Amino acid sequence: MKKKLPDSFSLHGSVMRHSLLKGISAQIVSAADKVDAGLPTAIAVSSLIAVGTSHGLALIFDQNQALRLCLGSTSVGGQYGAISALSINNDCSRLLCGFAKGQITMWDLASGKLLRSITDAHPPGTAILHIKFTDDPTLAICNDSGGSVFELTFKRVMGVRTCESRCLFSGSKGEVCCIEPLHSKPDLKDHPITQFSLLAMASLTKILVIGLKPSLKVWMTFPYGRMDPSSVPLLAWHFVAVHNYVNPMLAFCRGDVVHFLLVKRDESGAIHVTKQKHLHLHYDLINFTWINSRTVVLLDSVEKLHVIDRQTQEELETVEISEVQLVYNSSHFKSLATGGNVSQALALVGEKACYQSISSYGGQIFYLGTKSVYVMMLRSWRERVDHLLKQDCLTEALALAWSFHEGKAKAVVGLSGDANKRKAVVADRMVEILFHYADRALKKCPDQGKIQVMEQHFQDMVPVIVDYCLLLQRKDLLFSQMYDKLSENSVAKGVFLECLEPYILSDKLVGITPQVMKDLIVHFQDKKLMENVEALIVHMDITSLDIQQVVLMCWENHLYDAMIYVYNRGMNEFISPMEKLFKVIAPPLNAGKTLTDEQVVMGNKLLVYISCCLAGRAYPLGDIPEDLVPLVKNQVFEFLIRLHSAEASLEEEIYPYVRTLLHFDTREFLNVLALTFEDFKNDKQAVEYQQRIVDILLKVMVENSDFTPSQVGCLFTFLARQLAKPDNTLFVNRTLFDQVLEFLCSPDDDSRHSERQQVLLELLQAGGIVQFEESRLIRMAEKAEFYQICEFMYEREHQYDKIIDCYLRDPLREEEVFNYIHNILSIPGHSAEEKQSVWQKAMDHIEELVSLKPCKAAELVATHFSEQIETVIKKLKNQVLLFKFLQSLLDPREGIHVNQESLQISPCITELFIELLCQFNPNQVIETLQVLECYRLEETIQIAQRYQLHEVTAYLLEKKGDIHGAFLIMLKRLQSKLQEITQQDENTKEDSSLKEVEETTVETIALCQRNSHNLNQQQREALWFPLLEAMMAPQKLSSSAAPHLHSEALKSLTMQVLNSMAAFIALPSILQRILQDPVYGKGKLGEIQGLILGMLDTFNYEQTLLETTTSLLNQDLHWSLCHLRASVTRGLNPKQDYCSICLQQYKRRQEMADEIIVFSCGHLYHSFCLQNKECTIEIEGQTRWTCYKCSSSNKVGKLSENSSEIKKGRITPSQVKMSPSCLPSKGDPAVKKATSEPVLDPQQIQAFDQLCRLYRGSSRLALLTELSQNRSSESYRPFSGSQSGPAFNSIFQNENFQLQLIPPPVTED
């Protein structure tokens, strides 16, 4: 009975205490043995405990488990059956017993006398399931196995005891199997709701709440939702405080959801029921008991108890009670004693009923087992904590105690009084546990083994002590007894001190004792964790430590933050730490050495520290006390502007501190001063300080030559900023600014040019421009080549055209000039005159701009001044620049982002570009011509001829349409190249000339192929035969005895020409032409044997290909037609035998001559109904039907897309005929000769579409159709070699084209 779920146990501990009532259990067993009492069947608990048995006895025990009475006898038990229900009244004076055969008896519990024996209160032959006293001792309620409920009124007239019975609910309207009257505690006797004497009843289908007084009235009915019919209905009342009012709450449940109903009485006297949050469970309930208004105990069907907090619905504990061997009341629900005359539904519910075995009284729950009685109650808070301690769960015990302390624990018993009193009680207990915990931590520490094991042990234990001491705000305890206790073990002491660190750093722990503070610093020092020491010191109140010792430690370990903090907080001393840091960083800076990393860190800390002091903030965190702020500021200023340091040597320069800081980081030091000047109030002293500091800065920096230009510039930028302020009170001599200008613009050496320019620019931007005469400034800047300065000045005077010069002269920024010009010309806000001057300037420098970046220059011109292109061309005298400019402007491949249409460029400009292209880059001419648009063909041809570019001329002639002219030029080129080859002798092995021949041949073939489609036979021969002649001519010259060294290559080229010709010229013509040739005519056929055999090979290959294709096509066609025929002749199977529109059987209308229309989708209609829905479509003068359902759901009106295409039938009861309306009749001549294309009806179209979908990709038919179209009508040869040129949009050119080489599936006929 002690199995617990670990998660809720660790959080809440053990919530319930379980105990066996040994006395009662022993006597139940003994009564069964000695007086044949039988097994226990029912229990009722008040201040007495009553147990009923199966042989009709009622055993009454007092609170000490002594048997007080044994009521009834086994002989009565034989007559009445087992006791099936018990009830004790409020004052514990009467007991009601209900029996399995339906009788009811009433006993006096004081004397043990039988007062009443009632046999006629309800229909005979039904067992008593429940009998309950109400708060009125003369009124009881009983519920029998017929499902009826009766009210029993007890009266005593003239000494005669009577009982009147009234039926409240008849089982014929639904069987009630659970009743629960509302009982109020003595302190709630006067609650207004008690006058109604409420009764809750649960039938198999609903809950009812009725009032018995003043007259019978139903106040509420509530049906169950969906549930398992074998679940047991449960009811339980309890008074609960909601919004400071105490009202009864009814919990009811059937299955795994518990509903809570709050019952209230309003002013008018009516009762209102409101639903509260319900409880969803994951198990089936057989009992529900309130233990108090916040906590409920549930028993599930596998005998597991669940303790649940009602408001949060959190499960606090789970307990197995299977060893109780709980008694079930199933036999009474099945009414076995009277022959089992009950409904199946009630018998099914009775399987799990245990209403009479569980009784609660005063926060205790009693469970009746077959041989025992157990009691359960909530443990008090101390018990729960002690229970965890017994099990050695100390951390869990502390956590639970803390939840009691904070008021967050659930099911709390035994804590009373106000919040502070409760907290004090719990805190005392927690302190006791903490001492116990500390002793245990030291006792359980592993003695031998590694130090890490000990450390780990204490790291698990010690933080818990520290946390809870701080949560309980018991620092006294933590730093005295706990610390002393843990200090016995050095490892524990170390862990303890490390635990304090996070609390100190987050400022949650103030007021540490000096001893602990000292130990803390020493501990971290020993562990070499100096950074931690520093972090701790600046968060502690160190006044109680030995300050000199701490300062020394900080200095030795470079803890500068801590050192400054100790000086400031411990001694209110702000200057000493500065002096200490200056002593370290001044000597190397004055000697001009570079600083070490350590020294740089010190210098930075010094600057931040000075900044904090001057701003009134404490270093490194917090604020300086208000009263000290002015004093600290003055001290720091006085210190900075000292003439000499404290222990100065004779050669020390004046103002050492200012000088050191300027050398260390000029910009940052001046920033610190600038921030300080911001904070100054304008009192007299502050103004004097400012002026004094400025004078010292000037004296130190201007009279010294060891500062860089940027350092000097920083100073003057700082000054310019201060002088530019509206409330400025500083005075600086203007001649100093002139000196700086001289210093920056005309130095002795020309190094650091860009740095000096940048410094001067910053100075001007900071407001320093008012300190200079502008004309002189511009002169000096130009002389020093400070183009950014010039730009800054010109910008002020809106002399934008001069800025272009600045850009062009400045090698670093010259490419930005394009963006600058573009911005000026396109951004609104500049006047027309300014734009004009900028453009004029750009035009003057156009040659420079083009040579800088031709594409940017072209973009600029095209964007802003497209109409002035010719002017620009005139300005560009250099031919190469002009070529680059035009190329960027006109060639779209150059990547210039300009819309070519908007650029209205005249053809003569394009022709000028083409001419320059022929001059400078002749190889690119054709490619460029393909992308260029506006040029005149005649003029361009003349240019190409002038530069003797034959391919270009041929390309242009072809474009013009003079194909023969183009061909002649190409032929001429080819012949001259062939001539070169034939004149080469054996020794000159030049592959390049052969390569040129190959290229020219390929180009000429391509030209012929491109244009052959559009020529007639004669024109084709005029192209191809001269080409063939030209190729064969060199071979005729070389004798067969001594073949030319390139003859093999020429032969293969000739073969290529022949193969290409074959696509356009009939084979006999070619053979005839070759044989007519005078050379071959003389019987030298051996020369051309190779050619002819090659042609015959091609012919054989193509013939085979044709035959294979034809056979494949025939197979395909046969397969397709088989499928078409099968799908067209397939019978239709209607899904239903009624019309889908009027929903009436199709036979109903057989007296009318109405057609029945069935569709392939399976829907069926009367044609009359379809006509009314306008489901007809006229196609080529014929009426087609569409399925109403499919077309309306798909929203498709088109016939071809409709998924259920039409079949139509006339149906009579005897036979089904196909209506021929879909097929064209043979006798109709209009149909026969209307089109050469055969007409498919929609059914066939659909089948054909399905067929086509079987083949993803192009069908073979489509491939072959295309191949056949590519033949000329005059050519009778079925296949050609290659087709080139974009003459047609081909399937083969589709990137997804794949040849599918799988034959179609063979279907069995």
mmCIF file of N, CA and C in Angstrom, residues 338-369:
data_model
loop_
_atom_site.group_PDB
_atom_site.id
_atom_site.type_symbol
_atom_site.label_atom_id
_atom_site.label_comp_id
_atom_site.label_asym_id
_atom_site.label_seq_id
_atom_site.Cartn_x
_atom_site.Cartn_y
_atom_site.Cartn_z
ATOM 1 N N THR A 338 -33.418 -11.700 -5.068
ATOM 2 C CA THR A 338 -34.840 -11.802 -5.455
ATOM 3 C C THR A 338 -34.979 -12.349 -6.861
ATOM 4 N N GLY A 339 -33.949 -13.010 -7.363
ATOM 5 C CA GLY A 339 -34.088 -13.683 -8.649
ATOM 6 C C GLY A 339 -33.539 -12.898 -9.830
ATOM 7 N N GLY A 340 -32.800 -11.831 -9.573
ATOM 8 C CA GLY A 340 -32.101 -11.112 -10.655
ATOM 9 C C GLY A 340 -33.016 -10.383 -11.612
ATOM 10 N N ASN A 341 -34.124 -9.847 -11.070
ATOM 11 C CA ASN A 341 -35.099 -9.191 -11.955
ATOM 12 C C ASN A 341 -34.754 -7.709 -12.152
ATOM 13 N N VAL A 342 -33.584 -7.410 -12.750
ATOM 14 C CA VAL A 342 -33.215 -5.991 -13.011
ATOM 15 C C VAL A 342 -32.833 -5.847 -14.468
ATOM 16 N N SER A 343 -32.813 -4.578 -14.901
ATOM 17 C CA SER A 343 -32.462 -4.328 -16.312
ATOM 18 C C SER A 343 -30.973 -4.603 -16.528
ATOM 19 N N GLN A 344 -30.651 -4.886 -17.788
ATOM 20 C CA GLN A 344 -29.236 -5.161 -18.132
ATOM 21 C C GLN A 344 -28.346 -3.960 -17.825
ATOM 22 N N ALA A 345 -28.888 -2.749 -18.102
ATOM 23 C CA ALA A 345 -28.087 -1.521 -17.921
ATOM 24 C C ALA A 345 -27.683 -1.379 -16.468
ATOM 25 N N LEU A 346 -28.625 -1.619 -15.571
ATOM 26 C CA LEU A 346 -28.329 -1.461 -14.138
ATOM 27 C C LEU A 346 -27.336 -2.535 -13.687
ATOM 28 N N ALA A 347 -27.526 -3.749 -14.186
ATOM 29 C CA ALA A 347 -26.615 -4.844 -13.821
ATOM 30 C C ALA A 347 -25.190 -4.528 -14.292
ATOM 31 N N LEU A 348 -25.085 -3.905 -15.482
ATOM 32 C CA LEU A 348 -23.760 -3.557 -16.019
ATOM 33 C C LEU A 348 -23.079 -2.516 -15.133
ATOM 34 N N VAL A 349 -23.857 -1.503 -14.694
ATOM 35 C CA VAL A 349 -23.293 -0.470 -13.801
ATOM 36 C C VAL A 349 -22.859 -1.111 -12.486
ATOM 37 N N GLY A 350 -23.687 -2.086 -11.998
ATOM 38 C CA GLY A 350 -23.409 -2.707 -10.710
ATOM 39 C C GLY A 350 -22.109 -3.479 -10.647
ATOM 40 N N GLU A 351 -21.545 -3.836 -11.842
ATOM 41 C CA GLU A 351 -20.280 -4.595 -11.859
ATOM 42 C C GLU A 351 -19.201 -3.885 -11.018
ATOM 43 N N LYS A 352 -19.184 -2.532 -11.090
ATOM 44 C CA LYS A 352 -18.093 -1.795 -10.416
ATOM 45 C C LYS A 352 -18.606 -0.984 -9.232
ATOM 46 N N ALA A 353 -19.877 -1.203 -8.791
ATOM 47 C CA ALA A 353 -20.439 -0.354 -7.739
ATOM 48 C C ALA A 353 -19.849 -0.715 -6.382
ATOM 49 N N CYS A 354 -19.402 0.310 -5.637
ATOM 50 C CA CYS A 354 -18.891 0.067 -4.281
ATOM 51 C C CYS A 354 -19.375 1.183 -3.357
ATOM 52 N N TYR A 355 -20.620 1.631 -3.598
ATOM 53 C CA TYR A 355 -21.165 2.757 -2.827
ATOM 54 C C TYR A 355 -21.144 2.480 -1.326
ATOM 55 N N GLN A 356 -21.488 1.215 -0.919
ATOM 56 C CA GLN A 356 -21.679 0.933 0.515
ATOM 57 C C GLN A 356 -20.365 0.558 1.207
ATOM 58 N N SER A 357 -19.257 0.483 0.440
ATOM 59 C CA SER A 357 -17.993 0.026 1.043
ATOM 60 C C SER A 357 -17.089 1.183 1.439
ATOM 61 N N ILE A 358 -17.472 2.406 1.062
ATOM 62 C CA ILE A 358 -16.595 3.561 1.344
ATOM 63 C C ILE A 358 -17.447 4.610 2.040
ATOM 64 N N SER A 359 -16.963 5.070 3.210
ATOM 65 C CA SER A 359 -17.743 6.056 3.955
ATOM 66 C C SER A 359 -16.786 7.091 4.516
ATOM 67 N N SER A 360 -17.186 8.373 4.478
ATOM 68 C CA SER A 360 -16.268 9.389 5.000
ATOM 69 C C SER A 360 -16.942 10.127 6.152
ATOM 70 N N TYR A 361 -16.109 10.534 7.130
ATOM 71 C CA TYR A 361 -16.645 11.265 8.272
ATOM 72 C C TYR A 361 -15.508 12.059 8.894
ATOM 73 N N GLY A 362 -15.718 13.394 9.007
ATOM 74 C CA GLY A 362 -14.738 14.244 9.708
ATOM 75 C C GLY A 362 -13.347 14.187 9.113
ATOM 76 N N GLY A 363 -13.253 14.234 7.772
ATOM 77 C CA GLY A 363 -11.917 14.274 7.148
ATOM 78 C C GLY A 363 -11.228 12.924 7.099
ATOM 79 N N GLN A 364 -11.967 11.836 7.496
ATOM 80 C CA GLN A 364 -11.380 10.494 7.392
ATOM 81 C C GLN A 364 -12.212 9.693 6.398
ATOM 82 N N ILE A 365 -11.547 8.773 5.676
ATOM 83 C CA ILE A 365 -12.279 7.928 4.732
ATOM 84 C C ILE A 365 -12.066 6.478 5.163
ATOM 85 N N PHE A 366 -13.189 5.735 5.310
ATOM 86 C CA PHE A 366 -13.112 4.337 5.742
ATOM 87 C C PHE A 366 -13.379 3.439 4.536
ATOM 88 N N TYR A 367 -12.527 2.423 4.362
ATOM 89 C CA TYR A 367 -12.662 1.486 3.244
ATOM 90 C C TYR A 367 -12.945 0.106 3.829
ATOM 91 N N LEU A 368 -14.025 -0.520 3.371
ATOM 92 C CA LEU A 368 -14.414 -1.835 3.878
ATOM 93 C C LEU A 368 -13.855 -2.913 2.951
ATOM 94 N N GLY A 369 -13.025 -3.788 3.521
ATOM 95 C CA GLY A 369 -12.482 -4.896 2.747
ATOM 96 C C GLY A 369 -13.217 -6.174 3.109
#
